[in-house]
Amino acid sequence: MPKKPTPTELLEGAYAIETPQDNLTYYKDFSGHYDTEFATRLGYVYPAVIAGFYSKYATLSDRPIADIGCGTGLVAEALNLPSSDIHGFDISPDMLGQSQQKGIYADLHAVDLTKPLTQPKTPFGAVVSAGTFTHGHLGPEPLENLLTLAAPSALFCIGVNAQHYAAKGFEPVLSRLTNEAKITKPKLETVPIFSDPNSPHGKDTAQILIYRKT
C-alpha cells in the first residue's frame, strides 16, 4: 500500500499544480482526506477567516453567496447560513462530491474559472473565496470574470496568498478594475492561513480583498 502523504506534502503538491488538468488529477486523490489530513491537521483557519470577513461587511442584501473554489465546503460550514443561501463553484468534481455529501449548498457548479462564465439568472449578492488564488492555482485574471456572477453592489471577500499576490501582479489588475469603475477601491487585510506559525508553511499569510461591484 502506498504511503499516505503528510499534510505538508499535500500542501506542497497543491502549490505545484500548473494547469486545470493538473488540478483535476490532483484533487481526485486529495478530496477524500482533504478535511482530515489537510485542513484539521494543519490548522487551516483560512476558510473561517473568509467567513468572518463576510459576516463583518455583509448586509442583508449580500445573498445568495457564490463560494468560489469551494472544495469540500469549509467556507460554507464556517458561514453557518441556510444552504439555500450558498452556491459552490469548483473545477474538481471530486471535491464537489465531498461538498454534496454535506448538504450545505443550494447548488454546486463545476467550472473552470480560466474560461468565461455564464451570467446566472439570479445574480449573486456576494462572492467569497479561500484557497483558490494561490500558488499553482489562479492568478488575477479571473477577478474580472467573477463580476459576471455578481449583482450590482455585490460584496466580494477574496483571499489571495500574499506571496502569490505580489508575484502574479494582483495590484495592477485591481487598480485597473477600480479605475474603470467596475469595483470599489479594495480594502486589504493581511491574515494567517494556518493556526500554528511554527508548523511547516505556518507563517504563510493571505491578503483578503474586500470590495463591491459597482
mmCIF file of C-alpha atoms in Angstrom:
data_model
loop_
_atom_site.group_PDB
_atom_site.id
_atom_site.type_symbol
_atom_site.label_atom_id
_atom_site.label_comp_id
_atom_site.label_asym_id
_atom_site.label_seq_id
_atom_site.Cartn_x
_atom_site.Cartn_y
_atom_site.Cartn_z
ATOM 1 C CA MET A 1 0.000 0.000 0.000
ATOM 2 C CA PRO A 2 1.448 3.434 -0.919
ATOM 3 C CA LYS A 3 2.484 5.675 1.952
ATOM 4 C CA LYS A 4 -0.152 8.254 2.855
ATOM 5 C CA PRO A 5 1.187 11.766 2.154
ATOM 6 C CA THR A 6 1.717 14.063 5.106
ATOM 7 C CA PRO A 7 -0.355 17.261 5.389
ATOM 8 C CA THR A 8 2.711 19.293 4.382
ATOM 9 C CA GLU A 9 3.250 17.093 1.317
ATOM 10 C CA LEU A 10 -0.395 17.601 0.383
ATOM 11 C CA LEU A 11 0.012 21.380 0.585
ATOM 12 C CA GLU A 12 3.238 21.367 -1.409
ATOM 13 C CA GLY A 13 1.586 19.190 -4.034
ATOM 14 C CA ALA A 14 -1.264 21.664 -4.333
ATOM 15 C CA TYR A 15 1.190 24.561 -4.683
ATOM 16 C CA ALA A 16 2.918 22.659 -7.526
ATOM 17 C CA ILE A 17 -0.188 22.446 -9.734
ATOM 18 C CA GLU A 18 0.347 24.141 -13.112
ATOM 19 C CA THR A 19 -2.744 23.538 -15.278
ATOM 20 C CA PRO A 20 -6.506 22.992 -14.862
ATOM 21 C CA GLN A 21 -5.955 19.328 -15.793
ATOM 22 C CA ASP A 22 -3.306 19.045 -13.064
ATOM 23 C CA ASN A 23 -5.919 20.386 -10.668
ATOM 24 C CA LEU A 24 -8.469 17.770 -11.665
ATOM 25 C CA THR A 25 -5.955 14.960 -11.336
ATOM 26 C CA TYR A 26 -4.513 16.108 -8.033
ATOM 27 C CA TYR A 27 -7.787 16.662 -6.212
ATOM 28 C CA LYS A 28 -9.195 13.354 -7.422
ATOM 29 C CA ASP A 29 -6.848 11.666 -4.931
ATOM 30 C CA PHE A 30 -6.843 14.521 -2.414
ATOM 31 C CA SER A 31 -10.608 15.014 -1.964
ATOM 32 C CA GLY A 32 -11.359 12.069 0.300
ATOM 33 C CA HIS A 33 -8.906 13.111 3.014
ATOM 34 C CA TYR A 34 -8.776 16.881 2.473
ATOM 35 C CA ASP A 35 -10.696 17.734 5.645
ATOM 36 C CA THR A 36 -8.991 15.290 7.992
ATOM 37 C CA GLU A 37 -5.439 15.042 6.666
ATOM 38 C CA PHE A 38 -5.011 18.617 5.483
ATOM 39 C CA ALA A 39 -7.447 21.112 6.994
ATOM 40 C CA THR A 40 -7.646 19.690 10.512
ATOM 41 C CA ARG A 41 -4.055 18.550 10.959
ATOM 42 C CA LEU A 42 -2.529 21.753 9.577
ATOM 43 C CA GLY A 43 -4.907 24.052 11.456
ATOM 44 C CA TYR A 44 -6.278 25.526 8.234
ATOM 45 C CA VAL A 45 -8.163 28.578 9.538
ATOM 46 C CA TYR A 46 -8.361 30.384 6.191
ATOM 47 C CA PRO A 47 -11.982 29.401 5.378
ATOM 48 C CA ALA A 48 -13.178 30.598 8.788
ATOM 49 C CA VAL A 49 -11.281 33.881 8.294
ATOM 50 C CA ILE A 50 -13.042 34.490 4.964
ATOM 51 C CA ALA A 51 -16.392 33.682 6.567
ATOM 52 C CA GLY A 52 -15.586 36.155 9.330
ATOM 53 C CA PHE A 53 -14.883 38.985 6.888
ATOM 54 C CA TYR A 54 -18.108 38.242 5.022
ATOM 55 C CA SER A 55 -20.040 38.435 8.302
ATOM 56 C CA LYS A 56 -18.300 41.687 9.217
ATOM 57 C CA TYR A 57 -19.087 43.527 5.982
ATOM 58 C CA ALA A 58 -22.268 41.889 4.688
ATOM 59 C CA THR A 59 -25.716 43.421 4.666
ATOM 60 C CA LEU A 60 -28.992 41.537 4.294
ATOM 61 C CA SER A 61 -28.853 42.089 0.520
ATOM 62 C CA ASP A 62 -25.489 40.316 0.169
ATOM 63 C CA ARG A 63 -27.072 36.959 -0.568
ATOM 64 C CA PRO A 64 -27.115 34.486 -2.195
ATOM 65 C CA ILE A 65 -23.389 33.804 -1.943
ATOM 66 C CA ALA A 66 -21.108 32.328 -4.608
ATOM 67 C CA ASP A 67 -18.346 30.315 -2.903
ATOM 68 C CA ILE A 68 -15.513 30.213 -5.450
ATOM 69 C CA GLY A 69 -13.174 27.223 -5.296
ATOM 70 C CA CYS A 70 -15.459 25.811 -2.630
ATOM 71 C CA GLY A 71 -13.657 22.474 -2.411
ATOM 72 C CA THR A 72 -15.161 20.355 0.356
ATOM 73 C CA GLY A 73 -17.275 23.210 1.688
ATOM 74 C CA LEU A 74 -15.185 24.587 4.545
ATOM 75 C CA VAL A 75 -16.175 28.216 3.906
ATOM 76 C CA ALA A 76 -19.867 27.297 3.771
ATOM 77 C CA GLU A 77 -19.551 25.384 7.033
ATOM 78 C CA ALA A 78 -17.908 28.395 8.679
ATOM 79 C CA LEU A 79 -20.583 30.762 7.350
ATOM 80 C CA ASN A 80 -23.232 28.646 9.083
ATOM 81 C CA LEU A 81 -26.056 30.024 6.930
ATOM 82 C CA PRO A 82 -29.022 28.180 5.403
ATOM 83 C CA SER A 83 -27.875 26.040 2.472
ATOM 84 C CA SER A 84 -30.348 27.895 0.247
ATOM 85 C CA ASP A 85 -28.125 30.991 0.567
ATOM 86 C CA ILE A 86 -24.889 29.476 -0.798
ATOM 87 C CA HIS A 87 -23.803 28.041 -4.151
ATOM 88 C CA GLY A 88 -20.476 26.282 -4.565
ATOM 89 C CA PHE A 89 -18.157 26.588 -7.582
ATOM 90 C CA ASP A 90 -15.104 24.389 -8.168
ATOM 91 C CA ILE A 91 -13.172 22.804 -11.030
ATOM 92 C CA SER A 92 -12.912 19.427 -9.271
ATOM 93 C CA PRO A 93 -15.942 17.088 -9.446
ATOM 94 C CA ASP A 94 -14.355 15.020 -6.689
ATOM 95 C CA MET A 95 -14.148 17.950 -4.300
ATOM 96 C CA LEU A 96 -17.699 18.953 -5.215
ATOM 97 C CA GLY A 97 -18.755 15.399 -4.410
ATOM 98 C CA GLN A 98 -17.444 15.836 -0.876
ATOM 99 C CA SER A 99 -19.432 19.088 -0.542
ATOM 100 C CA GLN A 100 -22.566 17.455 -1.884
ATOM 101 C CA GLN A 101 -22.458 14.828 0.841
ATOM 102 C CA LYS A 102 -22.575 17.584 3.475
ATOM 103 C CA GLY A 103 -25.783 19.156 2.127
ATOM 104 C CA ILE A 104 -24.573 22.705 2.757
ATOM 105 C CA TYR A 105 -25.145 24.264 -0.689
ATOM 106 C CA ALA A 106 -28.241 25.124 -2.682
ATOM 107 C CA ASP A 107 -26.401 24.008 -5.804
ATOM 108 C CA LEU A 108 -22.910 23.053 -6.931
ATOM 109 C CA HIS A 109 -21.266 24.095 -10.202
ATOM 110 C CA ALA A 110 -18.261 22.510 -11.913
ATOM 111 C CA VAL A 111 -16.447 25.424 -13.572
ATOM 112 C CA ASP A 112 -13.031 26.286 -14.962
ATOM 113 C CA LEU A 113 -12.500 29.880 -13.857
ATOM 114 C CA THR A 114 -9.891 30.454 -16.559
ATOM 115 C CA LYS A 115 -12.782 30.371 -19.071
ATOM 116 C CA PRO A 116 -15.736 32.754 -19.499
ATOM 117 C CA LEU A 117 -18.584 32.353 -17.002
ATOM 118 C CA THR A 118 -22.283 32.334 -17.800
ATOM 119 C CA GLN A 119 -24.304 35.082 -16.179
ATOM 120 C CA PRO A 120 -26.718 33.455 -13.702
ATOM 121 C CA LYS A 121 -30.478 34.031 -13.859
ATOM 122 C CA THR A 122 -30.285 35.329 -10.305
ATOM 123 C CA PRO A 123 -27.048 37.296 -9.774
ATOM 124 C CA PHE A 124 -25.216 36.687 -6.528
ATOM 125 C CA GLY A 125 -25.216 39.222 -3.723
ATOM 126 C CA ALA A 126 -21.720 38.200 -2.613
ATOM 127 C CA VAL A 127 -18.687 36.322 -3.915
ATOM 128 C CA VAL A 128 -16.244 34.726 -1.470
ATOM 129 C CA SER A 129 -13.141 32.598 -1.920
ATOM 130 C CA ALA A 130 -10.473 30.929 0.240
ATOM 131 C CA GLY A 131 -7.516 28.961 -1.099
ATOM 132 C CA THR A 132 -8.220 29.372 -4.806
ATOM 133 C CA PHE A 133 -6.000 32.357 -5.606
ATOM 134 C CA THR A 134 -2.704 30.803 -4.582
ATOM 135 C CA HIS A 135 0.435 29.072 -5.847
ATOM 136 C CA GLY A 136 -0.423 26.579 -8.570
ATOM 137 C CA HIS A 137 -3.986 27.818 -8.873
ATOM 138 C CA LEU A 138 -5.461 31.087 -10.136
ATOM 139 C CA GLY A 139 -3.708 34.349 -10.890
ATOM 140 C CA PRO A 140 -5.524 37.721 -11.001
ATOM 141 C CA GLU A 141 -7.082 37.284 -14.453
ATOM 142 C CA PRO A 142 -10.348 35.629 -13.261
ATOM 143 C CA LEU A 143 -11.166 38.519 -10.901
ATOM 144 C CA GLU A 144 -12.870 40.441 -13.707
ATOM 145 C CA ASN A 145 -14.559 37.269 -14.892
ATOM 146 C CA LEU A 146 -16.149 36.796 -11.464
ATOM 147 C CA LEU A 147 -18.020 40.090 -11.835
ATOM 148 C CA THR A 148 -20.268 38.233 -14.303
ATOM 149 C CA LEU A 149 -21.750 36.279 -11.394
ATOM 150 C CA ALA A 150 -22.467 39.298 -9.219
ATOM 151 C CA ALA A 151 -25.333 41.726 -8.817
ATOM 152 C CA PRO A 152 -24.598 45.469 -8.708
ATOM 153 C CA SER A 153 -23.114 46.403 -5.298
ATOM 154 C CA ALA A 154 -22.356 42.730 -4.542
ATOM 155 C CA LEU A 155 -19.801 42.182 -1.788
ATOM 156 C CA PHE A 156 -16.509 40.432 -2.648
ATOM 157 C CA CYS A 157 -14.308 38.808 0.022
ATOM 158 C CA ILE A 158 -11.481 37.184 -1.922
ATOM 159 C CA GLY A 159 -8.457 35.602 -0.277
ATOM 160 C CA VAL A 160 -5.129 35.644 -2.121
ATOM 161 C CA ASN A 161 -1.923 34.022 -0.877
ATOM 162 C CA ALA A 162 0.291 37.016 -0.001
ATOM 163 C CA GLN A 163 3.369 35.789 -1.895
ATOM 164 C CA HIS A 164 1.180 34.936 -4.886
ATOM 165 C CA TYR A 165 -0.441 38.398 -4.703
ATOM 166 C CA ALA A 166 2.937 40.076 -5.151
ATOM 167 C CA ALA A 167 4.427 37.609 -7.641
ATOM 168 C CA LYS A 168 1.459 37.489 -10.019
ATOM 169 C CA GLY A 169 0.643 41.186 -10.120
ATOM 170 C CA PHE A 170 -2.774 41.373 -8.490
ATOM 171 C CA GLU A 171 -2.387 45.057 -7.609
ATOM 172 C CA PRO A 172 -2.311 46.359 -11.227
ATOM 173 C CA VAL A 173 -5.407 44.319 -12.100
ATOM 174 C CA LEU A 174 -7.298 45.629 -9.084
ATOM 175 C CA SER A 175 -6.190 49.193 -9.888
ATOM 176 C CA ARG A 176 -7.449 48.834 -13.448
ATOM 177 C CA LEU A 177 -10.822 47.474 -12.335
ATOM 178 C CA THR A 178 -11.101 50.338 -9.842
ATOM 179 C CA ASN A 179 -10.135 52.983 -12.419
ATOM 180 C CA GLU A 180 -12.642 51.521 -14.870
ATOM 181 C CA ALA A 181 -15.327 51.877 -12.158
ATOM 182 C CA LYS A 182 -16.057 48.158 -12.178
ATOM 183 C CA ILE A 183 -15.295 47.756 -8.465
ATOM 184 C CA THR A 184 -14.893 49.988 -5.432
ATOM 185 C CA LYS A 185 -11.358 50.567 -4.163
ATOM 186 C CA PRO A 186 -10.392 47.326 -2.400
ATOM 187 C CA LYS A 187 -9.665 47.195 1.297
ATOM 188 C CA LEU A 188 -6.788 44.778 2.011
ATOM 189 C CA GLU A 189 -6.317 42.813 5.219
ATOM 190 C CA THR A 190 -3.340 40.515 5.919
ATOM 191 C CA VAL A 191 -4.248 37.340 7.827
ATOM 192 C CA PRO A 192 -2.675 33.984 8.739
ATOM 193 C CA ILE A 193 -3.678 30.922 6.722
ATOM 194 C CA PHE A 194 -2.822 28.384 9.434
ATOM 195 C CA SER A 195 -3.257 28.478 13.194
ATOM 196 C CA ASP A 196 0.239 27.290 14.169
ATOM 197 C CA PRO A 197 3.001 29.656 12.998
ATOM 198 C CA ASN A 198 5.655 27.077 13.928
ATOM 199 C CA SER A 199 4.364 24.381 11.569
ATOM 200 C CA PRO A 200 5.696 23.972 8.001
ATOM 201 C CA HIS A 201 4.160 26.822 5.971
ATOM 202 C CA GLY A 202 2.669 28.047 9.255
ATOM 203 C CA LYS A 203 3.833 31.595 8.571
ATOM 204 C CA ASP A 204 2.044 31.745 5.215
ATOM 205 C CA THR A 205 -0.338 34.684 5.034
ATOM 206 C CA ALA A 206 -3.114 35.845 2.762
ATOM 207 C CA GLN A 207 -4.336 39.189 1.536
ATOM 208 C CA ILE A 208 -8.087 39.460 1.921
ATOM 209 C CA LEU A 209 -9.517 41.703 -0.808
ATOM 210 C CA ILE A 210 -12.767 43.365 0.202
ATOM 211 C CA TYR A 211 -14.666 45.403 -2.355
ATOM 212 C CA ARG A 212 -18.015 45.761 -4.093
ATOM 213 C CA LYS A 213 -19.056 45.562 -7.693
ATOM 214 C CA THR A 214 -20.107 48.997 -8.951
#
